[in-house]
Short mmCIF file of C-alpha atoms and ligand atoms in Angstrom, two decimals:
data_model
loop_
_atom_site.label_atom_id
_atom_site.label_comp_id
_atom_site.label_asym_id
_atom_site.label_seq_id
_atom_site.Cartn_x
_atom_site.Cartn_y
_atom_site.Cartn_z
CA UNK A 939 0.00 0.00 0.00
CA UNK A 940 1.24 3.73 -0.86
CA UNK A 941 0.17 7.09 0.64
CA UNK A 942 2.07 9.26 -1.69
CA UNK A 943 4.84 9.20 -4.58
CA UNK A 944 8.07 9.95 -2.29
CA UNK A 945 8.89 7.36 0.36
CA UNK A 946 7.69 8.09 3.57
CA UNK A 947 9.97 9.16 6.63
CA UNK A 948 8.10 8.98 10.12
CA UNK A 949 10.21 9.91 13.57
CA UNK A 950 9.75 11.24 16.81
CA UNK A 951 10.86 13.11 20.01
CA UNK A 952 9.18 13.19 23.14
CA UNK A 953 8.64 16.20 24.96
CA UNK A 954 9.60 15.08 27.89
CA UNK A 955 12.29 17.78 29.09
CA UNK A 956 14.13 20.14 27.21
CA UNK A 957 15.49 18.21 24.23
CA UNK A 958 19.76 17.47 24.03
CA UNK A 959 22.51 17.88 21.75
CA UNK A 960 22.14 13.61 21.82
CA UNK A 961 18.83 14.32 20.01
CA UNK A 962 20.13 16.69 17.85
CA UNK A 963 22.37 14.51 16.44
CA UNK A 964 20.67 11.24 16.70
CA UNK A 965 17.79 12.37 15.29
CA UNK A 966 16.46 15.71 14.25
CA UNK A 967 20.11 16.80 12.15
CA UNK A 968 19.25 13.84 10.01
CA UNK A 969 15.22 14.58 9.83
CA UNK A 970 16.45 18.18 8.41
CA UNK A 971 18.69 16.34 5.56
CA UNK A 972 16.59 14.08 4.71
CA UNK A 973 13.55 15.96 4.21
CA UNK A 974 13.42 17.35 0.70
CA UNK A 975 13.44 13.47 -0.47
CA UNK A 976 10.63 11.87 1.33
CA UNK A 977 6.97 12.87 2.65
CA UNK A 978 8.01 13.33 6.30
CA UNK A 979 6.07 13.09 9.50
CA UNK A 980 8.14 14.25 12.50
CA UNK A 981 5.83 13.83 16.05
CA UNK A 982 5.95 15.24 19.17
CA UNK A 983 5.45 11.91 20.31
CA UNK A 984 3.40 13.41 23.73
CA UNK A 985 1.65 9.81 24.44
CA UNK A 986 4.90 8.42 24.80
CA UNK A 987 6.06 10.82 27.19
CA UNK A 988 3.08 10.39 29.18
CA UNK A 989 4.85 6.58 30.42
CA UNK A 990 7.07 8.87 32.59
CA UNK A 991 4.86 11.07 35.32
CA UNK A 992 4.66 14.69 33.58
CA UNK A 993 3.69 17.86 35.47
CA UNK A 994 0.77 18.79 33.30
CA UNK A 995 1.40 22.37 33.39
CA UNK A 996 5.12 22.15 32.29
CA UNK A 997 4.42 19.17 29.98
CA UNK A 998 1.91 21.75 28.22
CA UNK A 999 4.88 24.38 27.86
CA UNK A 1000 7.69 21.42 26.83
CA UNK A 1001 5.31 20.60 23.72
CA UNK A 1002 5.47 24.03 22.25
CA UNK A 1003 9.58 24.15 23.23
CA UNK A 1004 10.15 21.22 21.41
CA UNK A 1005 7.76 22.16 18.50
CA UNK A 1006 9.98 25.93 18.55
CA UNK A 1007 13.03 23.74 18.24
CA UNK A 1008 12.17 21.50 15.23
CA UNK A 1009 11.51 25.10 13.48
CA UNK A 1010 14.58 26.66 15.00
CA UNK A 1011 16.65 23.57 13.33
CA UNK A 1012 15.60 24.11 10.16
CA UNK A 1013 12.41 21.59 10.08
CA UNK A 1014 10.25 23.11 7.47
CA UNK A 1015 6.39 22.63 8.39
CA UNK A 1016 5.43 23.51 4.61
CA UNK A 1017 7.37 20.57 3.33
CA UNK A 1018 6.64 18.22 6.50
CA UNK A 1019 4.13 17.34 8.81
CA UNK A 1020 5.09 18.39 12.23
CA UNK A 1021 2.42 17.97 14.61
CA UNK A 1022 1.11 16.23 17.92
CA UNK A 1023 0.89 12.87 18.40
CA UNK A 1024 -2.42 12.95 20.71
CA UNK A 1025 -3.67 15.02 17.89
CA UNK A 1026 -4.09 12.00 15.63
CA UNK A 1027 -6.23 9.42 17.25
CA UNK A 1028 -5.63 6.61 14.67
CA UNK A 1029 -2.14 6.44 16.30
CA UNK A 1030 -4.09 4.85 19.72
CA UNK A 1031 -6.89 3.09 17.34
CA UNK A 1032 -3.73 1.43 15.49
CA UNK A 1033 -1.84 0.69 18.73
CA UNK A 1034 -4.93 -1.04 19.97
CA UNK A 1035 -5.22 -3.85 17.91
CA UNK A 1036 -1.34 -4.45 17.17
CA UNK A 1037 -1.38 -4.71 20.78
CA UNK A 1038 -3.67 -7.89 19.84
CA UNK A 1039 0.10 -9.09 17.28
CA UNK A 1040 2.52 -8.15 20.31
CA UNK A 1041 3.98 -10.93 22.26
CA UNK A 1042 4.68 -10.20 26.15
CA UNK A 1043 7.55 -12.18 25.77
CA UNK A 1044 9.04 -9.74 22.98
CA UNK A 1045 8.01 -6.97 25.25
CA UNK A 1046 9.93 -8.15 27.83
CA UNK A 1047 13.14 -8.13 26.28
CA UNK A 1048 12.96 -4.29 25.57
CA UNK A 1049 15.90 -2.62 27.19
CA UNK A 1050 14.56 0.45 27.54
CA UNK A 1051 11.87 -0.75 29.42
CA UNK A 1052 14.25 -2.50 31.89
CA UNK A 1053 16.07 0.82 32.01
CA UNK A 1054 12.98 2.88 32.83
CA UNK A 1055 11.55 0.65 35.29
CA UNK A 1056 14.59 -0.06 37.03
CA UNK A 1057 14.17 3.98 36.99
CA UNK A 1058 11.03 4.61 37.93
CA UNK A 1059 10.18 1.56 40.37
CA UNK A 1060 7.04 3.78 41.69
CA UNK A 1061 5.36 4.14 38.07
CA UNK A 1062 5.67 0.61 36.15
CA UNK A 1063 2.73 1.24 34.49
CA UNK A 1064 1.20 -0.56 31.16
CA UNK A 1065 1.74 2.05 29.03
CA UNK A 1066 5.61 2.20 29.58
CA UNK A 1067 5.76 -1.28 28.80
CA UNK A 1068 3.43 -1.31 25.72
CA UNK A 1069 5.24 1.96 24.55
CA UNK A 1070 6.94 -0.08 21.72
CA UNK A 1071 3.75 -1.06 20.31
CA UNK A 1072 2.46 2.41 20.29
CA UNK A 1073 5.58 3.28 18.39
CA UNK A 1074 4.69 0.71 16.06
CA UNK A 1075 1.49 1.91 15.16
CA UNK A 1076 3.11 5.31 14.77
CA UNK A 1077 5.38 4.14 12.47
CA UNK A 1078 2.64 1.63 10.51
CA UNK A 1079 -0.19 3.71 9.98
CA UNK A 1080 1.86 6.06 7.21
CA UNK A 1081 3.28 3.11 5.65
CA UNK A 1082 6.44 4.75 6.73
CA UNK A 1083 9.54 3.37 4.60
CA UNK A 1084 12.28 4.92 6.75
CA UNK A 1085 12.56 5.69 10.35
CA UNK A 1086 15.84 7.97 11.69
CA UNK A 1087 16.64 7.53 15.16
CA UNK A 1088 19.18 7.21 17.12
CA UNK A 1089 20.87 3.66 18.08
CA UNK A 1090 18.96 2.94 21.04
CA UNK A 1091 15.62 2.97 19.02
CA UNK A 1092 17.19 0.28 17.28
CA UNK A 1093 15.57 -2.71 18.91
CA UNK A 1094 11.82 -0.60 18.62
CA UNK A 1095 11.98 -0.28 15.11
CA UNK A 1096 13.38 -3.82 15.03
CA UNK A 1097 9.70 -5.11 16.84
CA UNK A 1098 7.74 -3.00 14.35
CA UNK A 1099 9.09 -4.13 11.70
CA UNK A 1100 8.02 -8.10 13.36
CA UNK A 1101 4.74 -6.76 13.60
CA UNK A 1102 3.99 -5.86 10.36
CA UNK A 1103 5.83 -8.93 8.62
CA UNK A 1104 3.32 -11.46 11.34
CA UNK A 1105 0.21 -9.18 10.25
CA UNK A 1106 1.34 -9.04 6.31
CA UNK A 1107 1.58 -13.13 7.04
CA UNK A 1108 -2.15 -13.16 8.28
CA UNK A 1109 -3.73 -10.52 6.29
CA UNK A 1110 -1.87 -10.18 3.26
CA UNK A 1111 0.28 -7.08 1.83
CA UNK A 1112 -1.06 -4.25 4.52
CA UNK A 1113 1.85 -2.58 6.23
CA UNK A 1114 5.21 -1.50 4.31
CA UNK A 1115 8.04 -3.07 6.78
CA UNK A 1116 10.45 -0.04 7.77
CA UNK A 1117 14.03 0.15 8.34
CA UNK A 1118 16.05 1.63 10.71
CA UNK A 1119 18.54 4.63 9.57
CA UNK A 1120 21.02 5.52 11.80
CA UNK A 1121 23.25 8.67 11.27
CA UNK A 1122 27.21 7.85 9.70
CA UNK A 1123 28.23 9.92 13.21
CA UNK A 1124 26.89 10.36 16.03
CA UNK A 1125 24.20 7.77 16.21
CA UNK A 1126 24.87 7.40 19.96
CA UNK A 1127 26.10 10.15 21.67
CA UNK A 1128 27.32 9.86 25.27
CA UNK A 1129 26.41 11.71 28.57
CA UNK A 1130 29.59 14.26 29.47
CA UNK A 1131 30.18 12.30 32.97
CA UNK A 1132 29.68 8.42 32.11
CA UNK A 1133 30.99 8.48 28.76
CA UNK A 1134 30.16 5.06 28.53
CA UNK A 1135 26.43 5.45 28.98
CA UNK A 1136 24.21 7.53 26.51
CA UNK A 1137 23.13 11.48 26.59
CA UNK A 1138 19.95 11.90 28.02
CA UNK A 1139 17.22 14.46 28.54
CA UNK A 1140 16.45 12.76 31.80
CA UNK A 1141 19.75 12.46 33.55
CA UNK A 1142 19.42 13.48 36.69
CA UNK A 1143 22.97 15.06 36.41
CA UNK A 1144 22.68 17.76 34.16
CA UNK A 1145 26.06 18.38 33.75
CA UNK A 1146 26.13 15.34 31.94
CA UNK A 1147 24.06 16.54 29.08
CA UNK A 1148 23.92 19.61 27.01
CA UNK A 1149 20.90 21.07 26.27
CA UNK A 1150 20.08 22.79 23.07
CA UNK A 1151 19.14 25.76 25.00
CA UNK A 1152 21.86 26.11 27.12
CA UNK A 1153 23.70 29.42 27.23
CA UNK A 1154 27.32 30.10 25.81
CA UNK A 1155 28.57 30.06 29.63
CA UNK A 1156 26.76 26.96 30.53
CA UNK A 1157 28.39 25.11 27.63
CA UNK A 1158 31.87 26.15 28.71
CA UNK A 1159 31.48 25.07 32.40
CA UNK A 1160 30.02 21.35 31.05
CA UNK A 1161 32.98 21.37 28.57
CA UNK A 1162 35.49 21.87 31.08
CA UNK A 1163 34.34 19.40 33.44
CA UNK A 1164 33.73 16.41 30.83
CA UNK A 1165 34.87 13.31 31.87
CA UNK A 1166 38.06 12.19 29.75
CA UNK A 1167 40.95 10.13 30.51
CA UNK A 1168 44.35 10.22 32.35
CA UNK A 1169 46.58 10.16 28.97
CA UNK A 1170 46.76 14.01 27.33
CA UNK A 1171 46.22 12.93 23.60
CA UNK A 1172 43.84 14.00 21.81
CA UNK A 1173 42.76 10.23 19.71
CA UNK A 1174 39.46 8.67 18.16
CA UNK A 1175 39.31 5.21 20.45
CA UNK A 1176 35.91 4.19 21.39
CA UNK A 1177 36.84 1.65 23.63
CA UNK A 1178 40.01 2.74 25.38
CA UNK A 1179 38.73 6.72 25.24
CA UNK A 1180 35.26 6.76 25.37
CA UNK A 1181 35.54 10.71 26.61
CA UNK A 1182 37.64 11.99 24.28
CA UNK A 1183 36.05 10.09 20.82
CA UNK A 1184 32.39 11.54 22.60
CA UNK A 1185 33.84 15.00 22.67
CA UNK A 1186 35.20 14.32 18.62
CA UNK A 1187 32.11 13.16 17.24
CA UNK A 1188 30.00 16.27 18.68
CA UNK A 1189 32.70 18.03 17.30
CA UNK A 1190 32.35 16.83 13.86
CA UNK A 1191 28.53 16.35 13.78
CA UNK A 1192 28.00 20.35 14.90
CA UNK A 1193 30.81 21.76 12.62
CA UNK A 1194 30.40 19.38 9.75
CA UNK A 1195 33.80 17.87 9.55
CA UNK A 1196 35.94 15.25 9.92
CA UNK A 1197 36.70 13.39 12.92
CA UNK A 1198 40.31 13.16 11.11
CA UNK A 1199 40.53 16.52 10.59
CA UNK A 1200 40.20 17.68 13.85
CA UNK A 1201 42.13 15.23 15.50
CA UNK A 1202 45.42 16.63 12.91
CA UNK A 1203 44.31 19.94 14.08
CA UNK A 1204 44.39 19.24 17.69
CA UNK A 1205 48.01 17.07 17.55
CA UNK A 1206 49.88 18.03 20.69
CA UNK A 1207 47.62 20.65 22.01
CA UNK A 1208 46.48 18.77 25.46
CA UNK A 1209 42.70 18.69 26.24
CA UNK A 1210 42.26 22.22 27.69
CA UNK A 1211 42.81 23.40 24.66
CA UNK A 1212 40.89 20.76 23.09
CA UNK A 1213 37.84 20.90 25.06
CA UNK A 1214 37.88 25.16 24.63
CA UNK A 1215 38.21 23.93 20.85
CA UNK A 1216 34.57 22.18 21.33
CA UNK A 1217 32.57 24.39 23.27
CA UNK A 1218 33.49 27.02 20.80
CA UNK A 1219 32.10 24.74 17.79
CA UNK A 1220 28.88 24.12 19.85
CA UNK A 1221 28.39 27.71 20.81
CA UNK A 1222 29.10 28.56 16.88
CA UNK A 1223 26.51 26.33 15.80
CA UNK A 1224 24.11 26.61 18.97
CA UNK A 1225 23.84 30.75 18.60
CA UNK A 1226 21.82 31.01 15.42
CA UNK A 1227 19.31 28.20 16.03
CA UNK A 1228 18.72 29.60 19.94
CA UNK A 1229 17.93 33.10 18.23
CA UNK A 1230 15.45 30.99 15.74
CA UNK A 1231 14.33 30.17 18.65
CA UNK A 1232 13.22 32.45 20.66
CA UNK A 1233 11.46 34.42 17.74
CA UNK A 1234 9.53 31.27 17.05
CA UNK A 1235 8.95 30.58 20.60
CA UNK A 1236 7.50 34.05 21.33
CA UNK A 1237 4.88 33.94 18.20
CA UNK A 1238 2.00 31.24 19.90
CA UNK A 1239 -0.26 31.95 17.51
CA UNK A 1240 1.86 30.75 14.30
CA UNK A 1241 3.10 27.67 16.35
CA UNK A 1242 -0.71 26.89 16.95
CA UNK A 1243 -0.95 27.37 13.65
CA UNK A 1244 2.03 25.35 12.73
CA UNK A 1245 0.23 22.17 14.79
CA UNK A 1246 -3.35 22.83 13.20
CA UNK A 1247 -2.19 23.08 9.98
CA UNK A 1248 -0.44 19.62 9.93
CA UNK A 1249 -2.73 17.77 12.34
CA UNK A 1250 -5.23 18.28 9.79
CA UNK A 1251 -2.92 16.71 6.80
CA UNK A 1252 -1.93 13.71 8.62
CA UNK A 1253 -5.09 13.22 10.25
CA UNK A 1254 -6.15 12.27 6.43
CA UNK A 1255 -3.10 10.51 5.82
CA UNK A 1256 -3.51 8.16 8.98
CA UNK A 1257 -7.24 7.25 8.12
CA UNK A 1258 -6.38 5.39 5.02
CA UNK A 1259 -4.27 2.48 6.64
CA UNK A 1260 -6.46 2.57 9.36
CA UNK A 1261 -9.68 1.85 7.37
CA UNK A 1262 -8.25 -0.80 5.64
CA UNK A 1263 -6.37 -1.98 8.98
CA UNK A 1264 -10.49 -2.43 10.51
CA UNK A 1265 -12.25 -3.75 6.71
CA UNK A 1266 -9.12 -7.01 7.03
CA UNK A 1267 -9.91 -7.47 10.25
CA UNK A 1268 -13.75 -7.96 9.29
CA UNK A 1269 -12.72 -9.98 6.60
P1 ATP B 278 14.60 10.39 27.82
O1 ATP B 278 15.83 10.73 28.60
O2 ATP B 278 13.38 11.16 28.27
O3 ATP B 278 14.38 8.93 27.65
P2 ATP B 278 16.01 10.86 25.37
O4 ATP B 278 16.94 12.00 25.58
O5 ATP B 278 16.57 9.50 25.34
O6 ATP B 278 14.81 10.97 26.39
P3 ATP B 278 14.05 10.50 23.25
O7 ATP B 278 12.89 11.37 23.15
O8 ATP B 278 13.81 9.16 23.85
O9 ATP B 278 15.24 11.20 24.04
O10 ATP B 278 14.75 10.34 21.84
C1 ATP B 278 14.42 11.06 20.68
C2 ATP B 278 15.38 10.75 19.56
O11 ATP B 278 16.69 11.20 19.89
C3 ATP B 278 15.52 9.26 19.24
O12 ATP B 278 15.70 9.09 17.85
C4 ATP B 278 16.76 8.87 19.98
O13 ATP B 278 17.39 7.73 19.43
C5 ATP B 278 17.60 10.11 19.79
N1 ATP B 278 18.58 10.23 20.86
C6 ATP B 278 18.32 10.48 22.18
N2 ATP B 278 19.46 10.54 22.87
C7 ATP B 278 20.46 10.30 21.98
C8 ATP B 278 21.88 10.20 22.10
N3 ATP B 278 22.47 10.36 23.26
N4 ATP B 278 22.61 9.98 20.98
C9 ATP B 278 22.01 9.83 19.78
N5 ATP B 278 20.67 9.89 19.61
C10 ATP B 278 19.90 10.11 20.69
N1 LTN B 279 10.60 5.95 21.24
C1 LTN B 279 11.23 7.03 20.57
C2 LTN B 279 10.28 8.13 20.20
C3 LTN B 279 9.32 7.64 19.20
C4 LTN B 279 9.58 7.33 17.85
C5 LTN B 279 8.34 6.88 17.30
C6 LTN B 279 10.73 7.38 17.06
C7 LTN B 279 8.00 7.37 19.42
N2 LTN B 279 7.41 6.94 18.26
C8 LTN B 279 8.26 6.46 15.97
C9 LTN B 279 10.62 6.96 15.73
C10 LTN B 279 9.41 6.50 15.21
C11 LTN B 279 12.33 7.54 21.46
O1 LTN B 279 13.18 8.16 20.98
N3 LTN B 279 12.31 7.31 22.72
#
């Protein structure tokens, strides 16, 4: 089944915090490259979020941040479909009945539901553990072809694309399978204090991650104080210098170059020098898009706008898988 002529492209963030460089380049860098080739739908995936206790009020605010900093990115809402995921209700109709194809022993081996209930031991809810069936029927009811995410989305994807091939084996050709596409750099980025453990919007240390919104200053003080190692050259090794290769690839994925190249550049210079090197490349590339931001974030009538405008597209682009989702199932 087809929805349009271009493949289709469907991702999303959730708005659960204020969103990190680790999504920046993970995710939303690649939606922005990607987008003049495909029909894209990019979510504020806010029924995801929702497994995690949210403070209404602020959860109401985080939306419209995170919708200010697709825009501020360069996320063009003429050429894509940026909108709310509650605003679409065949996303819940969908994750309904491929609830009915999930296995609880698949479900189980999700990591990132061990992580987050190891996390939130208070608040193991349902949802949280049927969240990768919800993503799923995100990703199913566009017939989405391509899905960019980061590397620890990996294993999600990986149980869509099982659901659709065991419904496709009942019901016949009804869902195109997706693949995963992972960014050449950066598909994993890693928090500034555990280098071995991955940049998140919810660590509780938030020196550890940089925020997209973070000022000049701010940036410095997290540079200076990332973890690295006890040698004083500055290398690319993953696995003996977790720090230093983290603090190269953000490097290269925010100033467009080489890993290479900067590590010639930064032969015998120590990692004072080298870590001043970095903030200065984030601060470069963070200015602009914070200014974006703010503009867009201050206008609340164009990003209402913005989500009415698209929630109406896909709303019609949704009901057509769907429909013929319920008329097999009657069959
Ligand atoms: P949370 O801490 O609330 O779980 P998160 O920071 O992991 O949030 P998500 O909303 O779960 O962010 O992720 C949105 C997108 O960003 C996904 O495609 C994910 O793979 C990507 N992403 C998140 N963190 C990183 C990271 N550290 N490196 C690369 N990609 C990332
Ligand atoms: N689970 C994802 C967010 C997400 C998503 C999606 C990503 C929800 N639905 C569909 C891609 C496609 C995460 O990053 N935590």
């Amino acid at each position: 089944m087809k929805t349009t002529d271009k493949p289709v492209i469907f991702s999303g963030i959730q708005p659960s915090g204020e969103l990190t460089l680790g999504n920046y380049i993970g995710a939303l860098k690649n939606w922005v490259n990607l987008q003049e080739e495909y029909t894209c739908l990019f979510s504020l995936v806010d029924l995801h979020a929702i497994t995690v206790r949210q403070n209404s009020k602020e959860f109401h605010k985080q939306c419209y941040d995170a919708l200010a900093v697709y825009l501020a990115v360069g996320l063009d809402p003429e050429k894509n479909n940026i909108f709310l995921q509650s605003h679409v209700p065949a996303h819940s109709q969908l994750a309904w009945i491929l609830n009915c194809y999930a296995y609880v022993g698949e479900l189980n081996r999700m990591t990132q539901f061990k992580d987050k209930s190891g996390k939130n031991k208070d608040n193991i809810n349902v949802g949280l553990f049927t969240y990768p069936v919800l993503m799923a029927a995100d990703i199913l009811l566009y017939q989405t072809k391509l899905v960019p995410v980061g590397a620890d989305q990996k294993q999600h994807v990986e149980i869509a694309r099982d659901i659709a091939i065991r419904f496709n084996n009942i019901y016949g050709d009804i869902f195109t399978v997706p693949e995963v596409y992972h960014p050449p750099l950066g598909a994993r980025i890693m928090s500034l204090q555990e280098p071995t453990k991955k940049m998140s919007k919810s660590d509780d240390d938030a020196g550890a991650t940089i925020f997209l919104l973070d000022s000049p200053d701010v940036i410095v003080k997290k540079l200076k104080r990332a973890v690295t190692d006890s040698e004083a050259e500055v290398v690319y090794d993953q696995k003996n210098k977790p720090g230093v290769s983290n603090l190269l690839t953000i490097m290269a994925a925010v100033s467009d170059r080489s890993v290479d190249d900067i590590v010639s550049e930064m032969q015998g210079q120590g990692y004072g020098k080298f870590k001043t090197a970095v903030a200065d490349s984030l601060v470069e590339f963070l200015q602009p898009m914070q200014e974006r931001y703010k503009k867009l974030r201050d206008d609340q009538a164009y990003l209402d706008s913005v989500l009415k405008t698209c929630a109406e597209r896909v709303v019609k682009l949704g009901e057509t898988t769907l429909k013929t989702v319920y008329i097999t199932e009657e069959r």
